[in-house]
Amino acid sequence: MKGRGCWETASVRSFCSSGCLNKFKKDDSGDDEDGTASPADKSELHDTIKKLSLKLDDLSTCNELVAKHGVALQRSLSELDGLRIPCESGEKLKAVSERATLFRITSNAMINACRDFLELAETHSRKWQRALQYEQEQRVHLEETIEQLAKQHNSLERAFRSAPGRAANPTKSFSEGSLLTTKGEDSEEDEDTEYFDAMEDSTSFITVITEPKEDRKAEGGTTGSVEWTSDNVLDSTSLVPQGPPKVKRRVRIPDKPNYSLNLWSIMKNCIGRELSKIPMPVNFNEPLSMLQRLTEDLEYHHLLDKAVHCTSSVEQMCLVAAFSVSSYSTTVHRIAKPFNPMLGETFELDRLDDMGLRSLCEQVSHHPPSAAHYVFSKHGWSLWQEITISSKFRGKYLSIMPLGAIHLEFQASGNHYVWRKSTSTVHNIIVGKLWIDQTGDVEIVNHKTKDRCQLKFLPYSYFSKEVARKVTGVVSDSQGKAHYVLSGSWDEQMECAKIVQSSPSSPSLDGKQKTVYQTLPAKLMWKKYPLPDNAENMYYFSELALTLNEHEEGVAPTDSRLRPDQRLMEKGHWDEANTEKQRLEEKQRVNRRRRLEACSRGCGAEEAEKEAEVYVPLWFEKRLDPVTGETACVYKGGYWEAKEKQDWHMCPNIF
């Protein structure tokens, strides 16, 4: 009995001191630090469950043996108590009986504890088995979902390569597209993307390609002039400006350092706030300011240079529309945030020699951030705008809404075009790879001829049959007659096709009626330039973007090229750049407090607060726009004259 008792005790101690019991206690407490299990962890969990089952069997056997031998010992002591023995032996027997009683009490307590443990262990063992089975089922389901997504991705890629309207096969018809779709057609997007919805009175269209010599008259259709000669100004033979640049520009910048920083750790406290009011380290920036990003819109300025020679206003509208779309092509990989300009910061682009233009930007307001921009081209056009950036962090995505009108005027014809930018959205802020999309409707209006172009930026979706980043549009005259159909993608190219006939289609099951446009073969108007070599390590900058922060002599002391934190970041000194950025921001706050104090001397506190926010721009002035009826900053002159004289005494010290 003694040998068996030692074996029983050793078995119980072996189980209680094993890692299985420790793991059981840890899992029961709910303090597991890692919520996800790797395949090795799953295998270990399975082995642990097996070992625990064996140990439970051993403990059950021990329980039965302790109970059995405890009853036998109690019976033997009772028999001894009934025998006649000497008095001295009786006292010893009494002591043994008391010890046996204590052993019985202790054994019963241990048996009860073992019984409770067995019940608890059996319960949790079943829970573990169910959890393991559920996890295995979820893993299988996830693998099937990923496989399905991979098949859909392959299908989308094949559809993209074979999509109608591509440059590789321009004779095929455009795919069916919607210019302005109704709210119900984007139902696959979640409730957080309601701003993708279009106007309720939207229409759809279908295009069909015809040959130039084909008879185009049909019952119920409309036919117009169909000249489509090879010397037409919309020809794609001169898409790229000819001739090398007269000034050699830099073609690379230092590679981006590999600094890791958790975006969510900063952004989680900023949900619903204005992005411009969130202090951000330079780790989330690119070494360009918002003024320089605004200047990047001029990368495909040759489209406007060609538009100068258009004798037809609707043809000119096509090139203006292509130019408006081309300004988004640099954003497809550019998920980093540009530097918020300091109040009074400027940026000039003096490229009369190679680009034929001069551009000037000035930060005219800090809250809300607003920049004024003016461009003069020696080819006969000018462009101006005041853009205010409204941005909100929504948790899962970041929406950026540029507010303000863009004006373009051709001096020879007097054609004056006005349009506004679409909404930009940065997705996967919390998890996943960041990506950017452009969505919404853009209307371009020629206020002299009343011609219009309706552009539709389709939101990207895995489940959409459309190609990614698709843009569609229709150019109409003042009478509402459609002349051209536009199609392409904002990150790659735009094409136009002349409409020779239009007719309504048969109503669909939901009662909607689409317009069918019969068009000539499409012509390529714009195609994106390839990115420089090693662009992925240079913030995905284009050739023009690489030159924007290049040091130049003679610029104003407020120019973005002279901003120290931005220059340090470009060189890869991010820690020093963060320190310098904090210094500049504090200097700007001190300047604002000084303006507030100066204003408070002559007026009340509330009026002083408003006056402190009002900044008088140096090179622009507020005027009422007769076209839009809005007040906007317009270039008042004097900058280029000051540069020629190198007289910058009027410039504030902002750096």
XYZ file of C-alpha atoms in Angstrom:
655
model
C 0.000 0.000 0.000
C 2.842 2.332 0.844
C 4.466 1.868 -2.578
C 1.199 2.450 -4.369
C 0.504 5.572 -2.234
C 3.873 7.017 -3.256
C 3.077 6.355 -6.907
C -0.299 8.083 -6.540
C 1.262 11.108 -4.850
C 4.000 11.325 -7.479
C 1.424 11.159 -10.303
C -0.661 13.979 -8.832
C 2.415 16.144 -8.186
C 3.703 15.450 -11.699
C 0.464 16.677 -13.234
C 0.114 19.724 -10.983
C 3.690 20.838 -11.668
C 3.466 20.286 -15.434
C 3.293 23.072 -18.017
C -0.135 21.798 -19.006
C -1.664 23.049 -15.761
C 0.119 26.381 -16.098
C -1.159 26.764 -19.657
C -4.639 25.835 -18.507
C -4.561 28.522 -15.818
C -3.264 31.107 -18.296
C -5.960 30.378 -20.855
C -8.661 30.352 -18.191
C -7.634 33.790 -16.917
C -8.021 35.371 -20.349
C -4.610 37.129 -20.144
C -3.248 35.726 -23.363
C -1.311 38.598 -24.954
C -1.451 37.455 -28.531
C -4.936 37.096 -29.971
C -3.770 35.412 -33.169
C -2.172 31.999 -33.372
C 0.449 30.917 -35.834
C 0.418 27.392 -37.333
C 3.063 26.368 -34.767
C 0.886 27.701 -31.932
C -2.099 25.754 -33.274
C -0.066 22.519 -33.344
C 1.151 23.164 -29.796
C -2.414 23.795 -28.648
C -3.538 20.516 -30.201
C -0.704 18.624 -28.459
C -1.536 20.348 -25.175
C -5.143 19.208 -25.404
C -3.975 15.613 -25.969
C -1.570 15.739 -23.004
C -4.239 17.303 -20.814
C -6.648 14.497 -21.690
C -4.049 11.893 -20.654
C -3.321 13.747 -17.429
C -7.027 13.934 -16.684
C -7.248 10.169 -17.067
C -4.327 9.739 -14.632
C -5.903 12.118 -12.147
C -9.203 10.257 -12.371
C -7.405 6.976 -11.617
C -5.633 8.604 -8.657
C -8.937 9.898 -7.382
C -10.485 6.433 -7.469
C -7.447 4.841 -5.762
C -7.349 7.420 -2.943
C -11.046 6.908 -2.282
C -10.717 3.106 -2.370
C -7.706 2.875 -0.079
C -9.081 5.511 2.308
C -12.209 3.394 2.859
C -10.071 0.250 3.364
C -7.847 2.005 5.924
C -10.871 3.272 7.874
C -12.334 -0.251 7.926
C -9.091 -1.768 9.222
C -8.858 0.784 12.015
C -12.442 0.054 13.048
C -11.623 -3.667 13.270
C -8.564 -2.985 15.423
C -10.643 -0.812 17.757
C -12.911 -3.802 18.472
C -10.055 -6.069 19.626
C -8.978 -6.431 23.312
C -5.477 -5.013 23.655
C -3.387 -3.669 26.535
C -3.978 -0.109 27.787
C -0.662 1.205 26.409
C -1.422 -0.210 22.967
C -4.927 1.267 23.193
C -3.528 4.775 23.570
C -1.288 4.287 20.517
C -4.227 2.869 18.597
C -6.286 5.925 19.557
C -3.543 8.249 18.220
C -3.388 6.278 14.976
C -7.178 6.506 14.669
C -7.086 10.279 15.101
C -4.409 10.562 12.414
C -6.459 8.320 10.131
C -9.462 10.566 10.729
C -7.390 13.602 9.767
C -6.168 11.716 6.672
C -9.769 10.874 5.770
C -10.801 14.522 6.088
C -7.829 15.675 4.044
C -8.411 12.967 1.439
C -12.072 13.911 1.130
C -11.084 17.539 0.629
C -8.578 16.558 -2.038
C -11.107 14.277 -3.692
C -13.659 17.095 -3.813
C -11.036 19.464 -5.212
C -10.005 16.877 -7.809
C -13.635 16.344 -8.753
C -14.131 20.087 -9.259
C -10.922 20.285 -11.240
C -11.962 17.380 -13.422
C -15.322 18.971 -14.183
C -13.707 22.317 -14.971
C -10.999 20.713 -17.096
C -13.513 18.643 -19.041
C -15.635 21.757 -19.681
C -12.678 23.795 -20.934
C -11.375 20.885 -22.944
C -14.640 20.853 -24.888
C -14.435 24.635 -25.335
C -10.873 24.325 -26.638
C -11.914 21.644 -29.062
C -14.750 23.814 -30.381
C -12.479 26.859 -30.602
C -9.846 24.903 -32.484
C -12.431 23.508 -34.862
C -13.889 27.002 -35.447
C -10.439 28.422 -36.124
C -9.712 25.672 -38.621
C -13.019 26.358 -40.400
C -12.261 30.113 -40.459
C -8.825 29.444 -41.901
C -10.305 27.322 -44.658
C -12.908 30.029 -45.355
C -10.198 32.716 -45.464
C -8.116 30.658 -47.888
C -11.139 30.230 -50.146
C -11.891 33.982 -49.980
C -8.286 34.895 -50.845
C -8.327 32.447 -53.718
C -11.562 33.997 -54.996
C -10.097 37.516 -54.715
C -6.992 36.394 -56.588
C -9.171 35.036 -59.394
C -11.141 38.300 -59.507
C -7.884 40.269 -59.565
C -6.640 38.202 -62.510
C -9.960 38.710 -64.255
C -9.748 42.482 -63.679
C -6.205 42.585 -65.058
C -7.255 40.672 -68.174
C -10.273 42.957 -68.590
C -8.046 46.011 -68.158
C -5.610 44.839 -70.836
C -8.381 44.010 -73.265
C -10.640 46.943 -72.375
C -12.106 48.917 -75.280
C -10.676 52.350 -75.856
C -7.115 51.302 -74.988
C -4.214 52.704 -77.061
C -3.187 49.194 -78.052
C -6.479 48.712 -79.856
C -8.083 52.092 -80.533
C -10.472 50.805 -83.207
C -12.657 48.926 -80.739
C -15.634 50.596 -79.186
C -15.599 52.191 -75.780
C -16.975 50.020 -73.030
C -20.364 50.893 -71.690
C -19.833 53.713 -69.211
C -21.857 56.075 -67.134
C -21.196 59.756 -67.182
C -23.247 60.486 -64.087
C -24.604 57.385 -62.376
C -27.399 57.334 -59.831
C -26.931 56.582 -56.163
C -28.177 53.050 -56.466
C -25.498 52.036 -58.937
C -22.724 52.325 -56.388
C -24.473 50.194 -53.807
C -21.470 47.893 -53.447
C -19.590 50.682 -51.662
C -20.077 50.818 -47.899
C -21.914 53.500 -46.013
C -18.711 55.456 -45.397
C -18.368 56.326 -49.071
C -21.573 58.223 -49.532
C -19.697 61.163 -50.985
C -19.029 59.039 -54.081
C -22.697 59.272 -55.025
C -23.568 61.357 -58.054
C -26.459 63.652 -58.815
C -29.935 62.157 -58.899
C -30.740 63.514 -62.363
C -27.770 61.724 -63.876
C -27.677 60.035 -67.248
C -25.766 57.203 -68.854
C -24.394 56.634 -72.311
C -23.112 53.918 -74.621
C -20.664 54.481 -77.463
C -20.438 52.533 -80.700
C -17.544 52.921 -83.136
C -18.197 53.503 -86.822
C -15.885 53.944 -89.794
C -15.379 57.485 -91.149
C -16.851 56.680 -94.590
C -19.841 54.768 -93.252
C -23.310 56.167 -93.916
C -24.215 57.796 -90.626
C -27.814 58.795 -91.245
C -30.388 56.877 -89.284
C -33.987 57.352 -88.373
C -34.429 59.391 -85.176
C -30.712 60.191 -84.938
C -28.856 63.465 -85.183
C -25.950 63.976 -87.507
C -23.427 66.784 -87.570
C -20.119 67.765 -89.101
C -17.795 64.784 -89.074
C -14.499 66.148 -90.376
C -11.730 64.144 -88.735
C -8.646 64.913 -90.759
C -5.111 63.805 -89.994
C -3.940 67.374 -89.446
C -6.567 67.976 -86.774
C -5.169 69.674 -83.695
C -6.387 66.744 -81.574
C -3.946 64.412 -83.322
C -1.641 62.607 -80.906
C 1.460 62.978 -83.087
C 2.860 65.785 -80.931
C 1.855 64.719 -77.444
C 5.322 65.302 -76.009
C 7.159 68.629 -76.401
C 10.129 68.393 -78.721
C 13.689 69.473 -78.028
C 15.961 69.123 -74.988
C 15.670 71.593 -72.092
C 18.027 74.558 -72.234
C 18.932 74.285 -68.533
C 20.150 70.976 -67.149
C 17.972 69.962 -64.210
C 18.607 67.357 -61.560
C 17.202 63.874 -62.192
C 17.380 62.385 -58.702
C 17.231 63.224 -54.994
C 18.572 61.254 -51.968
C 16.749 57.977 -51.384
C 13.978 57.966 -48.810
C 15.228 56.616 -45.424
C 13.564 53.522 -44.038
C 12.097 54.899 -40.825
C 9.196 52.964 -39.311
C 6.416 54.862 -37.550
C 2.922 53.768 -36.587
C 0.425 56.025 -38.361
C -2.511 54.792 -36.296
C -0.797 55.687 -33.016
C -0.965 59.345 -34.115
C -4.183 59.384 -36.133
C -6.418 57.555 -33.629
C -6.763 60.753 -31.575
C -7.511 62.871 -34.636
C -10.738 61.320 -35.944
C -13.080 64.030 -37.217
C -10.509 66.808 -36.922
C -9.252 69.097 -39.671
C -6.046 67.560 -41.032
C -4.252 70.912 -41.247
C -4.651 71.329 -37.462
C -3.021 67.991 -36.610
C 0.699 68.244 -35.703
C 2.429 65.654 -37.855
C 6.069 64.534 -37.908
C 7.877 64.738 -41.234
C 7.814 60.927 -41.380
C 4.417 61.196 -43.065
C 5.486 63.968 -45.445
C 7.235 64.184 -48.770
C 9.933 66.854 -49.280
C 7.643 69.216 -51.193
C 5.215 71.856 -49.979
C 1.574 72.143 -50.973
C 2.539 75.115 -53.154
C 4.922 72.896 -55.118
C 2.288 70.179 -55.420
C -0.069 72.806 -56.823
C 2.583 73.763 -59.384
C 2.854 70.116 -60.458
C -0.517 70.550 -62.185
C 1.447 72.253 -64.992
C 3.423 69.131 -65.929
C 1.320 68.605 -69.060
C 1.122 72.293 -69.989
C 1.708 71.380 -73.653
C -1.981 70.362 -73.827
C -2.907 74.010 -73.300
C -0.202 75.124 -75.724
C -1.909 72.945 -78.360
C -5.356 74.191 -77.353
C -4.302 77.737 -78.271
C -4.337 76.726 -81.959
C -7.843 75.199 -81.894
C -10.338 76.974 -84.125
C -13.235 74.963 -82.689
C -14.243 75.707 -79.105
C -15.463 72.124 -78.519
C -12.124 70.734 -79.691
C -10.386 73.154 -77.364
C -12.654 71.936 -74.574
C -11.402 68.363 -75.139
C -7.795 69.431 -74.559
C -8.746 71.501 -71.518
C -10.562 68.463 -70.087
C -7.512 66.262 -70.732
C -5.339 68.845 -68.947
C -7.692 68.901 -65.944
C -7.512 65.088 -65.681
C -3.716 64.973 -66.168
C -3.183 66.927 -62.947
C -4.161 63.810 -60.963
C -1.706 61.452 -62.676
C 1.093 62.236 -60.210
C -1.065 61.300 -57.198
C -1.575 57.592 -57.876
C 1.497 56.531 -55.833
C 1.916 59.739 -53.843
C 0.334 58.809 -50.504
C 2.678 61.028 -48.454
C 1.455 64.404 -47.225
C 3.050 67.603 -48.578
C 4.297 70.195 -46.093
C 1.696 72.721 -44.966
C 3.088 76.067 -46.203
C 3.864 78.775 -43.683
C 1.688 81.859 -43.882
C 3.270 84.116 -46.502
C 5.340 81.301 -48.026
C 5.757 81.509 -51.811
C 6.938 79.286 -54.649
C 7.935 80.413 -58.114
C 8.520 78.372 -61.254
C 10.375 80.532 -63.768
C 10.586 78.279 -66.827
C 10.024 80.598 -69.784
C 12.958 79.060 -71.641
C 11.918 75.390 -71.656
C 8.241 75.339 -70.582
C 7.270 78.770 -71.848
C 5.597 79.818 -68.611
C 6.003 81.558 -65.284
C 4.133 80.389 -62.184
C 3.758 81.948 -58.730
C 2.037 80.562 -55.615
C 1.531 82.243 -52.235
C 0.020 80.905 -49.010
C -2.634 83.526 -48.281
C -4.354 81.889 -45.290
C -3.316 79.411 -42.615
C -6.667 78.426 -41.038
C -8.199 77.305 -43.279
C -5.106 76.661 -45.422
C -5.494 78.504 -48.709
C -3.066 79.102 -51.574
C -3.319 81.513 -54.508
C -1.754 80.552 -57.844
C -1.141 82.450 -61.077
C 0.432 81.186 -64.317
C 1.336 83.139 -67.432
C 2.310 81.363 -70.652
C 4.036 83.038 -73.545
C 2.007 80.763 -75.851
C -1.166 82.760 -75.202
C -2.955 81.477 -72.108
C -3.106 82.243 -68.393
C -4.385 80.225 -65.427
C -5.275 81.327 -61.900
C -6.882 79.755 -58.870
C -7.282 80.027 -55.110
C -7.509 76.565 -53.565
C -8.579 75.936 -49.978
C -7.972 72.398 -48.739
C -10.697 70.900 -46.570
C -9.696 67.518 -45.175
C -11.238 65.159 -42.651
C -9.954 61.961 -41.084
C -12.829 59.479 -40.963
C -11.110 56.579 -39.183
C -10.789 54.162 -42.104
C -9.990 56.763 -44.740
C -8.922 60.352 -45.228
C -10.964 62.594 -47.504
C -9.362 65.680 -49.084
C -11.732 68.178 -50.711
C -10.143 71.075 -52.639
C -12.452 74.103 -52.578
C -12.244 76.931 -55.074
C -12.510 77.517 -58.817
C -9.759 77.138 -61.425
C -9.796 79.741 -64.216
C -8.158 79.341 -67.636
C -8.262 82.020 -70.310
C -6.959 82.027 -73.883
C -6.009 85.548 -74.908
C -6.594 85.221 -78.675
C -10.100 83.749 -78.552
C -11.198 85.105 -75.189
C -12.468 81.639 -74.182
C -12.701 81.527 -70.382
C -12.925 78.075 -68.760
C -13.813 77.416 -65.123
C -13.844 74.114 -63.223
C -13.290 72.683 -59.747
C -11.247 69.739 -58.511
C -12.603 66.344 -57.536
C -12.405 64.701 -54.094
C -9.269 62.722 -53.196
C -9.524 59.822 -50.754
C -6.691 57.968 -49.005
C -7.810 54.458 -48.020
C -6.532 51.852 -45.520
C -5.405 54.335 -42.884
C -5.648 51.706 -40.117
C -4.581 48.445 -41.790
C -3.434 47.429 -45.229
C -1.513 49.210 -47.937
C -2.368 52.887 -48.368
C -3.874 53.798 -51.727
C -5.473 56.922 -53.158
C -8.540 57.386 -55.330
C -10.168 60.310 -57.138
C -13.962 60.437 -57.219
C -16.828 62.731 -58.066
C -18.149 64.858 -60.906
C -16.269 67.734 -62.539
C -18.003 70.240 -64.806
C -15.898 72.450 -67.090
C -17.703 75.497 -68.484
C -16.595 77.869 -71.230
C -18.245 81.084 -70.062
C -17.854 82.755 -73.462
C -19.455 80.082 -75.676
C -21.383 78.201 -72.906
C -19.824 74.901 -74.034
C -19.708 72.299 -71.271
C -17.820 69.141 -70.430
C -19.175 66.729 -67.829
C -16.468 64.469 -66.371
C -17.151 61.524 -64.092
C -14.380 60.046 -61.898
C -15.571 56.540 -61.080
C -14.712 55.218 -57.582
C -12.524 52.126 -57.605
C -14.013 48.843 -56.406
C -12.783 45.240 -56.501
C -16.246 44.156 -57.561
C -16.731 46.692 -60.339
C -16.566 45.585 -63.950
C -15.009 48.914 -64.906
C -11.269 49.435 -65.264
C -9.511 51.019 -62.307
C -9.405 54.832 -62.009
C -11.720 55.288 -64.974
C -12.827 58.702 -66.209
C -15.629 59.285 -68.710
C -17.047 62.478 -70.143
C -19.094 64.200 -72.824
C -18.398 67.582 -74.456
C -21.525 69.538 -75.426
C -22.150 72.926 -77.037
C -24.379 75.721 -75.745
C -27.461 73.994 -77.235
C -26.767 70.788 -75.319
C -25.712 68.853 -78.424
C -22.938 66.333 -77.679
C -19.849 66.566 -79.918
C -17.175 64.414 -78.272
C -16.983 61.452 -75.915
C -13.991 61.291 -73.556
C -12.699 58.132 -71.915
C -9.587 56.970 -70.132
C -8.054 56.817 -66.669
C -6.748 59.651 -64.541
C -3.441 57.872 -63.897
C -2.556 56.888 -67.470
C -4.223 58.450 -70.532
C -7.264 60.161 -72.031
C -8.849 59.651 -75.448
C -11.584 61.482 -77.339
C -13.936 60.268 -80.040
C -16.011 62.508 -82.291
C -19.756 61.857 -82.154
C -21.386 61.480 -85.565
C -24.817 60.381 -84.386
C -26.743 60.079 -81.158
C -29.984 58.283 -80.404
C -31.828 57.042 -77.306
C -31.652 53.368 -76.473
C -34.539 51.157 -75.426
C -35.551 51.593 -71.766
C -34.051 49.037 -69.401
C -35.996 46.981 -66.876
C -35.673 49.716 -64.248
C -37.039 52.316 -66.663
C -33.727 54.094 -67.298
C -32.839 55.132 -70.815
C -29.270 55.520 -72.042
C -28.030 57.624 -74.911
C -26.202 55.737 -77.665
C -23.382 57.741 -79.279
C -22.056 56.591 -82.639
C -18.478 57.840 -82.861
C -15.418 57.818 -85.070
C -12.344 55.873 -83.866
C -10.857 57.375 -80.702
C -7.758 59.549 -80.697
C -5.211 59.711 -77.912
C -4.988 63.211 -76.421
C -2.816 62.662 -73.364
C -0.587 59.906 -72.009
C 1.315 59.941 -68.735
C 5.105 60.240 -68.842
C 6.958 57.230 -67.388
C 8.375 57.697 -63.905
C 12.144 58.139 -63.504
C 14.340 55.184 -62.586
C 14.364 54.391 -58.862
C 11.186 56.463 -58.401
C 9.915 54.119 -55.668
C 12.827 55.237 -53.471
C 12.342 58.921 -54.346
C 8.739 59.326 -53.114
C 7.448 58.406 -56.627
C 8.345 61.878 -57.878
C 7.933 62.638 -61.579
C 10.689 64.325 -63.583
C 9.129 67.731 -62.926
C 8.631 67.032 -59.200
C 12.324 66.145 -58.833
C 13.264 69.640 -60.007
C 10.780 71.652 -57.936
C 12.865 71.738 -54.742
C 16.169 72.156 -56.573
C 18.093 75.136 -55.237
C 17.892 78.245 -57.421
C 19.522 81.627 -57.075
C 17.521 84.848 -56.929
C 14.231 83.498 -55.573
C 12.318 85.338 -52.844
C 13.431 84.668 -49.218
C 9.945 83.208 -48.617
C 10.337 80.557 -51.355
C 9.628 76.922 -50.420
C 13.083 75.898 -51.651
C 14.558 77.805 -48.676
C 12.394 76.132 -46.043
C 14.917 74.433 -43.683
C 12.824 71.503 -42.373
C 11.825 70.514 -45.884
C 15.441 70.691 -47.085
C 16.646 68.580 -44.128
C 13.996 65.960 -44.876
C 15.016 65.787 -48.528
C 18.612 65.117 -47.421
C 17.412 62.283 -45.164
C 17.960 64.050 -41.792
C 14.463 63.396 -40.464
C 15.187 63.889 -36.751
C 16.701 67.311 -37.394
C 13.816 68.087 -39.765
C 11.254 67.333 -37.027
C 13.081 69.649 -34.620
C 13.218 72.405 -37.235
C 9.543 71.914 -38.101
C 8.565 72.460 -34.459
C 10.667 75.642 -34.371
C 8.983 77.038 -37.491
C 5.500 76.230 -36.223
C 6.216 77.898 -32.886
C 7.578 80.961 -34.708
C 4.348 81.149 -36.708
C 2.289 80.957 -33.506
C 4.347 83.778 -31.980
C 3.735 85.932 -35.076
C 0.011 85.300 -34.806
C 0.003 86.301 -31.125
C 1.783 89.517 -32.056
C -0.871 90.302 -34.662
C -3.537 89.564 -32.061
C -1.924 91.924 -29.557
C -1.601 94.657 -32.181
C -5.271 94.288 -33.144
C -6.501 94.186 -29.535
C -5.193 97.697 -28.845
C -7.741 99.287 -31.160
C -10.737 96.939 -30.887
C -12.434 94.358 -28.679
C -11.175 90.847 -27.985
C -13.600 89.134 -30.399
C -12.850 91.559 -33.221
C -9.136 91.284 -32.511
C -9.373 87.506 -32.848
C -10.919 87.882 -36.302
C -8.419 90.537 -37.356
C -5.499 88.352 -36.240
C -6.631 85.656 -38.661
C -6.709 88.119 -41.563
C -3.418 88.154 -43.430
C -2.752 90.632 -46.225
C -1.026 88.728 -49.062
C 2.050 90.302 -50.567
C 1.556 89.422 -54.253
C -2.184 88.737 -54.429
C -5.285 90.686 -53.508
C -8.914 89.844 -52.821
C -11.293 90.602 -55.665
C -14.862 89.710 -56.551
C -14.868 87.187 -59.380
C -17.509 88.334 -61.913
C -17.787 84.798 -63.336
C -18.360 82.764 -60.172
C -19.570 85.570 -57.902
C -17.025 84.483 -55.276
C -14.268 86.507 -53.634
C -10.840 85.120 -54.517
C -7.198 86.155 -54.424
C -5.919 87.356 -57.818
C -2.333 88.193 -58.764
C -1.779 91.957 -58.499
C 1.709 92.030 -60.047
C 5.113 93.139 -58.853
C 6.819 89.820 -58.117
C 8.821 89.376 -61.296
C 9.818 93.029 -61.261
C 11.087 92.605 -57.686
C 13.012 89.509 -58.736
C 14.638 91.344 -61.613
C 15.789 94.089 -59.212
C 16.492 91.572 -56.396
C 14.555 93.870 -54.077
C 12.910 91.685 -51.427
C 12.716 94.188 -48.568
C 8.941 93.773 -48.336
C 9.093 89.987 -47.714
C 8.397 88.778 -44.149
C 10.903 86.670 -42.213
C 9.037 83.369 -41.934
C 11.904 80.859 -41.889
